[in-house]
CSV table of C-alpha atoms (C1' of nucleotides) in Angstrom, one decimal:
chain,number,residue,atom,x,y,z
V,6,MET,CA,45.4,94.7,-4.8
V,7,ALA,CA,47.3,93.9,-1.6
V,8,ALA,CA,46.5,91.4,1.1
V,9,LYS,CA,43.9,92.2,3.8
V,10,ARG,CA,45.4,93.8,6.8
V,11,GLN,CA,44.7,93.7,10.5
V,12,ARG,CA,44.1,96.7,12.7
V,13,GLY,CA,47.6,98.2,13.2
V,14,GLU,CA,49.5,96.2,10.7
V,15,ARG,CA,51.6,98.6,8.6
V,16,ALA,CA,51.0,98.8,4.9
V,17,GLY,CA,54.2,100.8,4.5
V,18,LEU,CA,52.9,103.6,2.4
V,19,THR,CA,54.5,106.9,1.5
V,20,ARG,CA,53.0,110.1,0.2
V,21,GLU,CA,54.7,109.5,-3.1
V,22,GLN,CA,53.2,106.0,-3.4
V,23,VAL,CA,49.8,107.4,-2.7
V,24,LEU,CA,50.1,110.1,-5.4
V,25,ASP,CA,51.4,107.7,-7.9
V,26,ALA,CA,48.6,105.2,-7.3
V,27,ALA,CA,46.2,108.1,-7.6
V,28,LEU,CA,47.7,109.0,-11.0
V,29,ALA,CA,47.5,105.4,-12.2
V,30,LEU,CA,43.9,105.2,-11.0
V,31,VAL,CA,42.9,108.3,-12.8
V,32,ASP,CA,44.6,107.1,-15.9
V,33,ARG,CA,42.5,104.0,-15.7
V,34,VAL,CA,39.1,105.3,-14.6
V,35,GLY,CA,39.2,109.1,-15.1
V,36,LEU,CA,39.1,111.9,-12.6
V,37,ASN,CA,35.5,111.1,-11.7
V,38,GLY,CA,36.5,107.6,-10.7
V,39,LEU,CA,39.0,108.9,-8.3
V,40,THR,CA,37.4,108.4,-4.8
V,41,MET,CA,39.1,107.9,-1.5
V,42,ARG,CA,37.6,104.5,-1.2
V,43,ALA,CA,38.7,103.4,-4.7
V,44,LEU,CA,42.2,104.7,-4.1
V,45,GLY,CA,42.4,102.9,-0.8
V,46,ALA,CA,41.3,99.7,-2.4
V,47,GLU,CA,44.0,100.2,-5.0
V,48,LEU,CA,46.6,100.3,-2.2
V,49,GLY,CA,45.0,97.6,-0.1
V,50,VAL,CA,44.0,100.0,2.6
V,51,GLU,CA,40.8,101.7,3.9
V,52,ALA,CA,39.9,105.1,2.7
V,53,MET,CA,40.6,106.8,6.0
V,54,THR,CA,44.1,105.6,6.0
V,55,LEU,CA,44.9,107.9,3.1
V,56,TYR,CA,44.3,110.9,5.4
V,57,HIS,CA,47.6,110.2,7.1
V,58,TYR,CA,49.4,111.1,3.9
V,59,VAL,CA,47.1,113.8,2.5
V,60,PRO,CA,44.9,116.3,4.5
V,61,ASN,CA,42.0,116.0,2.1
V,62,LYS,CA,41.0,115.2,-1.4
V,63,GLU,CA,41.8,118.6,-2.8
V,64,ALA,CA,45.3,118.3,-1.5
V,65,LEU,CA,45.5,114.9,-3.0
V,66,ILE,CA,44.7,116.3,-6.4
V,67,ASP,CA,47.1,119.2,-5.9
V,68,GLY,CA,49.8,116.7,-5.1
V,69,MET,CA,49.1,114.8,-8.2
V,70,VAL,CA,49.4,117.9,-10.3
V,71,GLU,CA,52.6,118.8,-8.6
V,72,ARG,CA,54.0,115.4,-9.3
V,73,LEU,CA,53.0,115.8,-12.9
V,74,PHE,CA,54.9,119.0,-13.2
V,75,THR,CA,57.9,117.8,-11.3
V,76,ALA,CA,58.2,115.0,-13.9
V,77,ALA,CA,57.8,117.6,-16.6
V,78,TYR,CA,61.0,119.5,-16.5
V,79,PRO,CA,64.0,117.6,-17.9
V,80,ALA,CA,66.0,120.8,-17.6
V,81,GLY,CA,67.5,120.6,-21.0
V,82,ALA,CA,69.1,123.9,-21.7
V,83,GLY,CA,69.4,124.1,-25.4
V,84,ASP,CA,72.0,125.9,-27.5
V,85,ASP,CA,70.1,128.8,-28.9
V,86,TRP,CA,67.1,130.2,-27.2
V,87,GLN,CA,64.5,129.2,-29.7
V,88,ALA,CA,65.6,125.6,-29.6
V,89,HIS,CA,65.6,125.7,-25.8
V,90,LEU,CA,62.1,127.1,-25.5
V,91,ARG,CA,60.8,124.8,-28.2
V,92,GLY,CA,62.2,121.8,-26.4
V,93,TYR,CA,60.7,123.0,-23.2
V,94,ALA,CA,57.3,123.4,-24.7
V,95,HIS,CA,57.3,120.0,-26.4
V,96,ASP,CA,58.6,118.3,-23.3
V,97,LEU,CA,56.0,119.9,-21.1
V,98,ARG,CA,53.2,118.9,-23.4
V,99,ALA,CA,54.5,115.4,-23.6
V,100,ALA,CA,54.7,115.1,-19.8
V,101,LEU,CA,51.2,116.5,-19.4
V,102,LEU,CA,49.8,114.0,-22.0
V,103,ARG,CA,51.3,111.2,-20.0
V,104,HIS,CA,48.5,111.5,-17.5
V,105,PRO,CA,45.6,112.9,-19.6
V,106,GLY,CA,43.0,112.2,-17.0
V,107,VAL,CA,44.5,114.7,-14.5
V,108,LEU,CA,44.6,117.6,-17.0
V,109,PRO,CA,41.1,118.9,-16.2
V,110,ALA,CA,42.5,119.6,-12.7
V,111,VAL,CA,45.5,121.5,-14.0
V,112,ASN,CA,44.6,125.2,-14.4
V,113,ARG,CA,47.9,126.7,-13.8
V,114,PRO,CA,51.5,125.6,-13.5
V,115,ALA,CA,52.5,124.2,-10.2
V,116,VAL,CA,55.3,126.0,-8.3
V,117,THR,CA,57.8,123.3,-7.6
V,118,PRO,CA,61.6,123.4,-7.2
V,119,ALA,CA,61.9,121.7,-10.6
V,120,ALA,CA,59.6,124.4,-12.2
V,121,LEU,CA,61.7,127.1,-10.6
V,122,ASP,CA,64.9,125.6,-11.9
V,123,ALA,CA,63.3,125.4,-15.4
V,124,ALA,CA,62.2,129.0,-15.2
V,125,GLU,CA,65.6,130.1,-14.1
V,126,ALA,CA,67.2,128.2,-17.0
V,127,GLY,CA,64.8,129.8,-19.4
V,128,LEU,CA,65.5,133.3,-18.1
V,129,ARG,CA,69.2,132.7,-18.4
V,130,THR,CA,68.9,131.7,-22.0
V,131,LEU,CA,66.5,134.5,-22.9
V,132,THR,CA,68.4,137.3,-21.1
V,133,GLY,CA,71.6,136.0,-22.6
V,134,ALA,CA,69.9,136.4,-26.0
V,135,GLY,CA,69.1,140.0,-25.4
V,136,PHE,CA,65.7,140.0,-23.8
V,137,SER,CA,65.0,142.2,-20.8
V,138,GLY,CA,64.2,140.4,-17.6
V,139,GLY,CA,60.6,141.4,-17.7
V,140,ASP,CA,60.1,140.4,-21.3
V,141,ALA,CA,61.8,137.1,-20.6
V,142,LEU,CA,59.5,136.3,-17.7
V,143,ASP,CA,56.5,137.3,-19.7
V,144,ALA,CA,57.6,135.1,-22.6
V,145,LEU,CA,58.1,132.1,-20.5
V,146,ASN,CA,54.8,132.6,-18.9
V,147,ALA,CA,53.0,133.0,-22.1
V,148,LEU,CA,54.6,129.9,-23.5
V,149,THR,CA,53.8,127.8,-20.4
V,150,LEU,CA,50.2,128.9,-20.3
V,151,PHE,CA,49.8,128.3,-23.9
V,152,VAL,CA,51.0,124.7,-23.5
V,153,LEU,CA,48.6,124.2,-20.6
V,154,GLY,CA,45.7,125.5,-22.6
V,155,HIS,CA,46.5,123.6,-25.7
V,156,THR,CA,47.1,120.3,-24.0
V,157,ALA,CA,44.0,120.6,-21.8
V,158,ALA,CA,41.9,121.2,-24.9
V,159,GLU,CA,43.5,118.3,-26.7
V,160,VAL,CA,42.3,115.8,-24.1
V,161,ALA,CA,38.9,117.4,-23.5
V,162,ILE,CA,37.1,115.1,-25.8
V,163,GLY,CA,33.7,116.3,-26.7
V,164,PRO,CA,30.7,114.7,-28.4
V,165,ASP,CA,31.8,116.5,-31.5
V,166,GLY,CA,29.5,115.0,-33.9
V,167,PRO,CA,29.6,116.6,-37.3
V,168,LEU,CA,30.1,120.3,-36.8
V,169,PRO,CA,26.8,122.2,-37.2
V,170,VAL,CA,28.3,124.3,-40.0
V,171,ASP,CA,26.6,124.9,-43.3
V,172,THR,CA,28.4,125.8,-46.5
V,173,GLU,CA,26.3,128.9,-47.0
V,174,ARG,CA,27.1,130.6,-43.7
V,175,HIS,CA,30.6,129.3,-43.1
V,176,PRO,CA,32.2,128.6,-46.5
V,177,LEU,CA,35.8,129.2,-45.3
V,178,LEU,CA,35.4,127.1,-42.2
V,179,VAL,CA,33.9,124.2,-44.2
V,180,GLU,CA,36.7,124.4,-46.7
V,181,ALA,CA,39.5,124.5,-44.2
V,182,VAL,CA,38.0,121.7,-42.2
V,183,GLU,CA,37.4,119.5,-45.2
V,184,SER,CA,40.9,120.1,-46.4
V,185,GLY,CA,42.0,118.2,-43.3
V,186,ALA,CA,43.5,121.2,-41.6
V,187,GLY,CA,43.4,121.3,-37.8
V,188,ILE,CA,43.1,117.6,-37.4
V,189,ASP,CA,46.5,116.7,-36.1
V,190,ASP,CA,47.0,118.0,-32.6
V,191,ALA,CA,50.7,117.8,-32.7
V,192,ALA,CA,51.0,119.7,-35.9
V,193,ARG,CA,48.7,122.5,-34.6
V,194,PHE,CA,50.8,122.6,-31.4
V,195,THR,CA,54.0,122.9,-33.3
V,196,PHE,CA,52.6,125.6,-35.5
V,197,ALA,CA,51.5,127.7,-32.5
V,198,VAL,CA,54.8,127.2,-30.6
V,199,ASP,CA,56.8,128.3,-33.6
V,200,ALA,CA,54.5,131.3,-34.1
V,201,LEU,CA,55.0,132.3,-30.4
V,202,LEU,CA,58.8,132.0,-30.7
V,203,ALA,CA,58.8,134.0,-33.9
V,204,GLY,CA,56.8,136.6,-32.1
V,205,PHE,CA,59.2,136.8,-29.2
V,206,ASP,CA,62.0,137.2,-31.7
V,207,ALA,CA,60.2,140.1,-33.4
V,208,LEU,CA,59.5,141.8,-30.1
V,209,ARG,CA,63.0,141.4,-28.7
U,79,MET,CA,14.3,133.6,-3.5
U,80,ALA,CA,10.8,133.1,-4.8
U,81,ALA,CA,7.6,132.4,-2.9
U,82,LYS,CA,6.7,128.8,-1.9
U,83,ARG,CA,4.8,126.9,-4.5
U,84,GLN,CA,2.1,124.2,-4.4
U,85,ARG,CA,2.3,120.9,-6.2
U,86,GLY,CA,1.9,121.5,-9.9
U,87,GLU,CA,1.9,125.2,-9.7
U,88,ARG,CA,4.2,126.5,-12.5
U,89,ALA,CA,7.3,128.4,-11.7
U,90,GLY,CA,7.6,129.4,-15.3
U,91,LEU,CA,11.2,128.5,-15.8
U,92,THR,CA,13.2,128.2,-19.0
U,93,ARG,CA,16.5,126.5,-19.6
U,94,GLU,CA,18.1,129.9,-20.1
U,95,GLN,CA,16.9,131.1,-16.7
U,96,VAL,CA,18.2,128.0,-15.1
U,97,LEU,CA,21.6,128.5,-16.7
U,98,ASP,CA,21.8,132.1,-15.8
U,99,ALA,CA,20.8,131.4,-12.2
U,100,ALA,CA,23.6,128.8,-12.1
U,101,LEU,CA,26.1,131.3,-13.4
U,102,ALA,CA,25.0,133.8,-10.8
U,103,LEU,CA,25.2,131.2,-8.1
U,104,VAL,CA,28.7,130.1,-9.1
U,105,ASP,CA,29.8,133.7,-9.2
U,106,ARG,CA,28.6,134.0,-5.6
U,107,VAL,CA,29.6,130.6,-4.0
U,108,GLY,CA,32.1,129.0,-6.4
U,109,LEU,CA,31.8,125.9,-8.5
U,110,ASN,CA,31.9,123.7,-5.4
U,111,GLY,CA,28.9,125.5,-4.1
U,112,LEU,CA,26.9,124.7,-7.1
U,113,THR,CA,24.5,121.9,-6.1
U,114,MET,CA,21.2,121.0,-7.6
U,115,ARG,CA,19.5,121.7,-4.3
U,116,ALA,CA,21.1,125.1,-3.9
U,117,LEU,CA,20.3,126.0,-7.5
U,118,GLY,CA,16.7,124.9,-7.0
U,119,ALA,CA,16.5,127.1,-3.9
U,120,GLU,CA,17.9,130.0,-5.9
U,121,LEU,CA,14.9,129.6,-8.3
U,122,GLY,CA,12.3,128.8,-5.7
U,123,VAL,CA,12.0,125.2,-6.8
U,124,GLU,CA,13.0,121.8,-5.6
U,125,ALA,CA,16.2,120.2,-6.9
U,126,MET,CA,14.4,117.6,-9.0
U,127,THR,CA,12.5,120.2,-10.9
U,128,LEU,CA,15.7,121.2,-12.6
U,129,TYR,CA,15.9,117.9,-14.4
U,130,HIS,CA,13.1,119.1,-16.6
U,131,TYR,CA,15.5,121.6,-18.1
U,132,VAL,CA,18.8,119.8,-17.9
U,133,PRO,CA,19.4,116.0,-18.1
U,134,ASN,CA,22.0,116.0,-15.4
U,135,LYS,CA,24.6,118.2,-13.6
U,136,GLU,CA,27.3,117.7,-16.2
U,137,ALA,CA,25.0,119.0,-18.9
U,138,LEU,CA,24.1,121.9,-16.7
U,139,ILE,CA,27.8,122.8,-16.5
U,140,ASP,CA,28.2,122.3,-20.2
U,141,GLY,CA,25.3,124.6,-20.8
U,142,MET,CA,26.8,127.3,-18.5
U,143,VAL,CA,30.0,127.1,-20.5
U,144,GLU,CA,28.2,127.3,-23.8
U,145,ARG,CA,26.3,130.3,-22.5
U,146,LEU,CA,29.6,131.9,-21.5
U,147,PHE,CA,31.0,131.5,-24.9
U,148,THR,CA,27.9,132.6,-26.7
U,149,ALA,CA,28.1,135.9,-24.8
U,150,ALA,CA,31.8,136.1,-25.7
U,151,TYR,CA,31.7,136.8,-29.4
U,152,PRO,CA,30.7,140.4,-30.2
U,153,ALA,CA,31.6,139.6,-33.9
U,154,GLY,CA,33.6,142.8,-34.3
U,155,ALA,CA,35.4,142.4,-37.6
U,156,GLY,CA,38.3,144.8,-37.5
U,157,ASP,CA,39.9,146.7,-40.3
U,158,ASP,CA,43.3,145.0,-40.4
U,159,TRP,CA,43.8,141.4,-39.4
U,160,GLN,CA,46.0,142.1,-36.3
U,161,ALA,CA,43.5,144.6,-34.9
U,162,HIS,CA,40.7,142.1,-35.6
U,163,LEU,CA,42.5,139.2,-33.8
U,164,ARG,CA,43.6,141.4,-31.0
U,165,GLY,CA,40.1,142.6,-30.4
U,166,TYR,CA,38.9,139.0,-30.5
U,167,ALA,CA,41.4,137.9,-27.9
U,168,HIS,CA,40.7,140.7,-25.5
U,169,ASP,CA,36.9,140.4,-25.9
U,170,LEU,CA,37.1,136.7,-25.3
U,171,ARG,CA,39.2,137.1,-22.2
U,172,ALA,CA,36.9,139.8,-20.8
U,173,ALA,CA,33.8,137.6,-21.4
U,174,LEU,CA,35.5,134.7,-19.6
U,175,LEU,CA,36.5,136.9,-16.7
U,176,ARG,CA,32.9,138.0,-16.3
U,177,HIS,CA,32.2,134.6,-14.6
U,178,PRO,CA,35.5,133.5,-13.2
U,179,GLY,CA,34.0,130.8,-11.1
U,180,VAL,CA,33.0,128.7,-14.1
U,181,LEU,CA,36.5,128.9,-15.7
U,182,PRO,CA,37.8,125.7,-14.0
U,183,ALA,CA,35.1,123.9,-16.0
U,184,VAL,CA,36.2,125.4,-19.3
U,185,ASN,CA,38.8,123.3,-20.9
U,186,ARG,CA,38.1,123.9,-24.5
U,187,PRO,CA,36.1,126.3,-26.6
U,188,ALA,CA,32.4,125.5,-26.9
U,189,VAL,CA,31.1,125.0,-30.4
U,190,THR,CA,28.2,127.3,-30.7
U,191,PRO,CA,26.7,129.2,-33.6
U,192,ALA,CA,28.2,132.4,-32.3
U,193,ALA,CA,31.6,130.7,-32.1
U,194,LEU,CA,31.4,129.4,-35.6
U,195,ASP,CA,30.4,132.9,-36.9
U,196,ALA,CA,33.4,134.3,-35.1
U,197,ALA,CA,35.7,131.7,-36.6
U,198,GLU,CA,34.3,132.3,-40.1
U,199,ALA,CA,34.9,136.0,-39.6
U,200,GLY,CA,38.4,135.4,-38.4
U,201,LEU,CA,39.2,133.1,-41.4
U,202,ARG,CA,37.9,135.7,-43.8
U,203,THR,CA,40.1,138.4,-42.4
U,204,LEU,CA,43.2,136.1,-42.3
U,205,THR,CA,42.8,134.6,-45.7
U,206,GLY,CA,42.1,138.1,-47.0
U,207,ALA,CA,45.5,139.1,-45.6
U,208,GLY,CA,47.3,136.3,-47.4
U,209,PHE,CA,47.2,133.4,-45.0
U,210,SER,CA,46.4,129.9,-46.3
U,211,GLY,CA,43.2,128.4,-45.1
U,212,GLY,CA,45.1,125.9,-42.9
U,213,ASP,CA,47.4,128.4,-41.4
U,214,ALA,CA,44.5,130.7,-40.7
U,215,LEU,CA,42.6,128.0,-38.9
U,216,ASP,CA,45.7,127.0,-36.9
U,217,ALA,CA,46.3,130.6,-36.0
U,218,LEU,CA,42.8,131.2,-34.7
U,219,ASN,CA,43.0,127.9,-32.8
U,220,ALA,CA,46.3,128.9,-31.2
U,221,LEU,CA,45.0,132.3,-30.2
U,222,THR,CA,41.8,130.9,-28.7
U,223,LEU,CA,43.5,128.2,-26.7
U,224,PHE,CA,46.0,130.6,-25.4
U,225,VAL,CA,43.3,132.9,-24.2
U,226,LEU,CA,41.6,130.0,-22.4
U,227,GLY,CA,44.8,128.9,-20.8
U,228,HIS,CA,45.9,132.3,-19.7
U,229,THR,CA,42.5,133.3,-18.4
U,230,ALA,CA,42.1,130.0,-16.5
U,231,ALA,CA,45.4,130.5,-14.9
U,232,GLU,CA,44.6,134.1,-13.9
U,233,VAL,CA,41.6,133.1,-11.9
U,234,ALA,CA,43.2,129.9,-10.4
U,235,ILE,CA,44.2,131.6,-7.2
U,236,GLY,CA,46.7,129.6,-5.2
U,237,PRO,CA,48.1,129.9,-1.7
U,238,ASP,CA,51.1,131.5,-3.3
U,239,GLY,CA,52.8,132.5,-0.2
U,240,PRO,CA,56.3,133.9,-0.8
U,241,LEU,CA,57.8,131.9,-3.6
U,242,PRO,CA,60.3,129.4,-2.4
U,243,VAL,CA,63.1,130.9,-4.4
U,244,ASP,CA,66.5,131.7,-3.0
U,245,THR,CA,68.8,134.3,-4.5
U,246,GLU,CA,71.6,131.8,-4.8
U,247,ARG,CA,69.9,129.3,-7.0
U,248,HIS,CA,67.5,131.6,-8.9
U,249,PRO,CA,69.1,135.0,-9.2
U,250,LEU,CA,67.4,136.0,-12.4
U,251,LEU,CA,64.0,134.8,-11.2
U,252,VAL,CA,64.4,136.7,-8.0
U,253,GLU,CA,65.5,139.8,-9.9
U,254,ALA,CA,62.6,139.7,-12.4
U,255,VAL,CA,60.0,139.1,-9.8
U,256,GLU,CA,61.3,141.8,-7.5
U,257,SER,CA,61.3,144.3,-10.3
U,258,GLY,CA,57.6,143.8,-10.4
U,259,ALA,CA,57.5,142.0,-13.7
U,260,GLY,CA,54.7,139.5,-14.2
U,261,ILE,CA,52.4,141.0,-11.7
U,262,ASP,CA,49.8,142.6,-13.9
U,263,ASP,CA,47.7,139.9,-15.5
U,264,ALA,CA,46.4,142.3,-18.2
U,265,ALA,CA,49.8,143.4,-19.2
U,266,ARG,CA,51.1,139.9,-19.4
U,267,PHE,CA,48.1,138.9,-21.5
U,268,THR,CA,48.7,141.9,-23.9
U,269,PHE,CA,52.4,141.0,-24.2
U,270,ALA,CA,51.6,137.4,-25.2
U,271,VAL,CA,48.8,138.2,-27.6
U,272,ASP,CA,51.0,140.7,-29.4
U,273,ALA,CA,53.8,138.2,-29.6
U,274,LEU,CA,51.5,135.6,-31.0
U,275,LEU,CA,50.2,138.1,-33.6
U,276,ALA,CA,53.8,139.1,-34.5
U,277,GLY,CA,54.6,135.4,-34.9
U,278,PHE,CA,51.7,134.9,-37.2
U,279,ASP,CA,52.9,137.8,-39.3
U,280,ALA,CA,56.4,136.4,-39.5
U,281,LEU,CA,55.1,133.0,-40.6
U,282,ARG,CA,52.7,134.3,-43.2
P,879,DA,C1',-16.8,117.8,-19.2
P,880,DG,C1',-13.0,114.7,-19.9
P,881,DT,C1',-8.4,113.6,-20.7
P,882,DG,C1',-3.4,113.9,-21.6
P,883,DT,C1',0.8,116.0,-20.6
P,884,DA,C1',4.1,119.1,-18.9
P,885,DG,C1',5.8,120.8,-14.7
P,886,DA,C1',6.2,120.6,-10.1
P,887,DC,C1',6.9,118.0,-5.6
P,888,DT,C1',8.1,113.9,-2.3
P,889,DT,C1',10.5,110.1,-1.0
P,890,DA,C1',14.3,107.3,-1.2
P,891,DC,C1',18.8,105.1,-2.3
P,892,DG,C1',23.6,104.5,-2.9
P,893,DA,C1',28.0,106.8,-3.0
P,894,DC,C1',31.0,110.3,-1.4
P,895,DG,C1',34.2,113.1,1.8
P,896,DT,C1',35.5,113.0,6.2
P,897,DA,C1',35.0,113.5,11.7
P,898,DA,C1',35.7,110.8,15.8
P,899,DG,C1',37.6,107.2,18.1
P,900,DA,C1',39.4,102.5,18.9
P,901,DA,C1',42.9,99.1,18.0
P,902,DT,C1',47.4,97.5,17.1
P,903,DC,C1',52.4,97.8,16.2
P,904,DC,C1',56.9,99.6,17.0
P,905,DG,C1',60.9,102.0,19.1
P,906,DC,C1',62.8,103.6,23.2
P,907,DA,C1',63.5,104.6,28.2
P,908,DA,C1',63.7,102.7,32.7
C,1054,DT,C1',62.1,93.0,30.7
C,1055,DT,C1',58.5,96.0,31.1
C,1056,DG,C1',56.0,99.8,30.0
C,1057,DC,C1',54.7,103.8,27.5
C,1058,DG,C1',53.8,107.0,23.7
C,1059,DG,C1',53.4,108.0,19.0
C,1060,DA,C1',52.5,106.3,14.3
C,1061,DT,C1',49.6,103.8,11.5
C,1062,DT,C1',45.5,101.4,10.5
C,1063,DC,C1',40.7,100.1,10.8
C,1064,DT,C1',35.6,100.8,12.3
C,1065,DT,C1',31.7,103.3,12.7
C,1066,DA,C1',28.9,107.0,11.6
C,1067,DC,C1',27.1,111.5,9.8
C,1068,DG,C1',25.6,114.9,6.6
C,1069,DT,C1',25.4,115.9,1.7
C,1070,DC,C1',25.3,115.0,-3.0
C,1071,DG,C1',23.2,113.4,-7.6
C,1072,DT,C1',19.4,111.4,-9.2
C,1073,DA,C1',15.8,107.2,-9.9
C,1074,DA,C1',11.0,106.5,-9.2
C,1075,DG,C1',6.6,107.8,-8.3
C,1076,DT,C1',2.8,111.2,-7.3
C,1077,DC,C1',0.1,115.2,-7.7
C,1078,DT,C1',-1.9,119.3,-10.0
C,1079,DA,C1',-2.9,122.9,-13.5
C,1080,DC,C1',-3.8,123.8,-18.0
C,1081,DA,C1',-4.6,122.9,-23.2
C,1082,DC,C1',-7.2,120.5,-26.3
C,1083,DT,C1',-10.8,117.8,-27.5
DNA sequence: AGTGTAGACTTACGACGTAAGAATCCGCAA
DNA sequence: TTGCGGATTCTTACGTCGTAAGTCTACACT
């Protein structure tokens, strides 16, 4: 990618550049293709050089996830609480889908300043709408974890040949699937988010 | 674990034994500790022997996940649909938590006969309660993916030192956390499942 | 008794993460 | 101007991993 370098000649890297290059690499070759050597090559640098910006590979991946989440919160506080949370969920999903390759490494929300700000904004909206502090926190949590689970499942492609269902044993399943239901990921996501919001409303 | 063996002397393994041993090993040493050599040692066998039961390590992990899911569906069809789905969600979570170490490798529900049976039973209950086939499928899907996301997040332990929140910037967050809300995983899970069910009810 | 095959072992290779240390550049003090 | 120390990079090397290839042995069937 970059020109060859001599022994102490600076490449002028930053931690952010390393993380971004890692995200780009993963987008291209998948999480399994992310190796220290490959990432180094991407940046015109030897593998060991990366250890000046990241203590080890695990921390590198954590950093990528953090970066993903930091980019995920546009902090749009909506007018009414349902619109606010709906926007939050859709924005978060969109941000996660921007780097699908990293999603297998995302098993819980990263705690970043941006995430805390988003949580605070959500709590403000919800408590303002009459939720108790505890319920508001639980609601935000449930919504966030649902988004993570749904999005992770979306990108986890499987062999998924024809489902091993037979009409005798699973008539309803066959019918629902053949009617085209459950195909569109975005529609399923929207359905679920709306259900969750309606449920919060009912429990308020 | 087992006695040393000569060339050709049978160890009498089955694919199921291999998968169960892998689950046990992961429970003990974590997913990173799962290596073909270590698993072989666990079974009193060389690493390469395992390749008679599993084409490669990825398939080994897939098999573990499948096994986890197969054990997860006790097929308890409840009386009313909310009780049915609530039981399904809690049973699924409990089954997943039985082997927490594998959860990072679970990013979507495994398609197994048991899973299909459970889906069919859920559809029957829901359509019987007045849901359209498409909505019923979406609802089951949303519930399942939420359980996966929530459970995965539960076991994803983090360093999680004191949260970097300051009272000035995040007053509501500080208050909610200090009140002890959001500590108990099971309670948060119950809250979210109930919300989702209430939401399904509202959208019916 | 002879033979094929499934199940086990041995050896070996390339790739990976990273420990250890050497080389070079740069900014600052004398 | 010179010299020095830290920051950044490269080089070399080690142990471990997944697994390809080949070999050996016990048993089932002829």
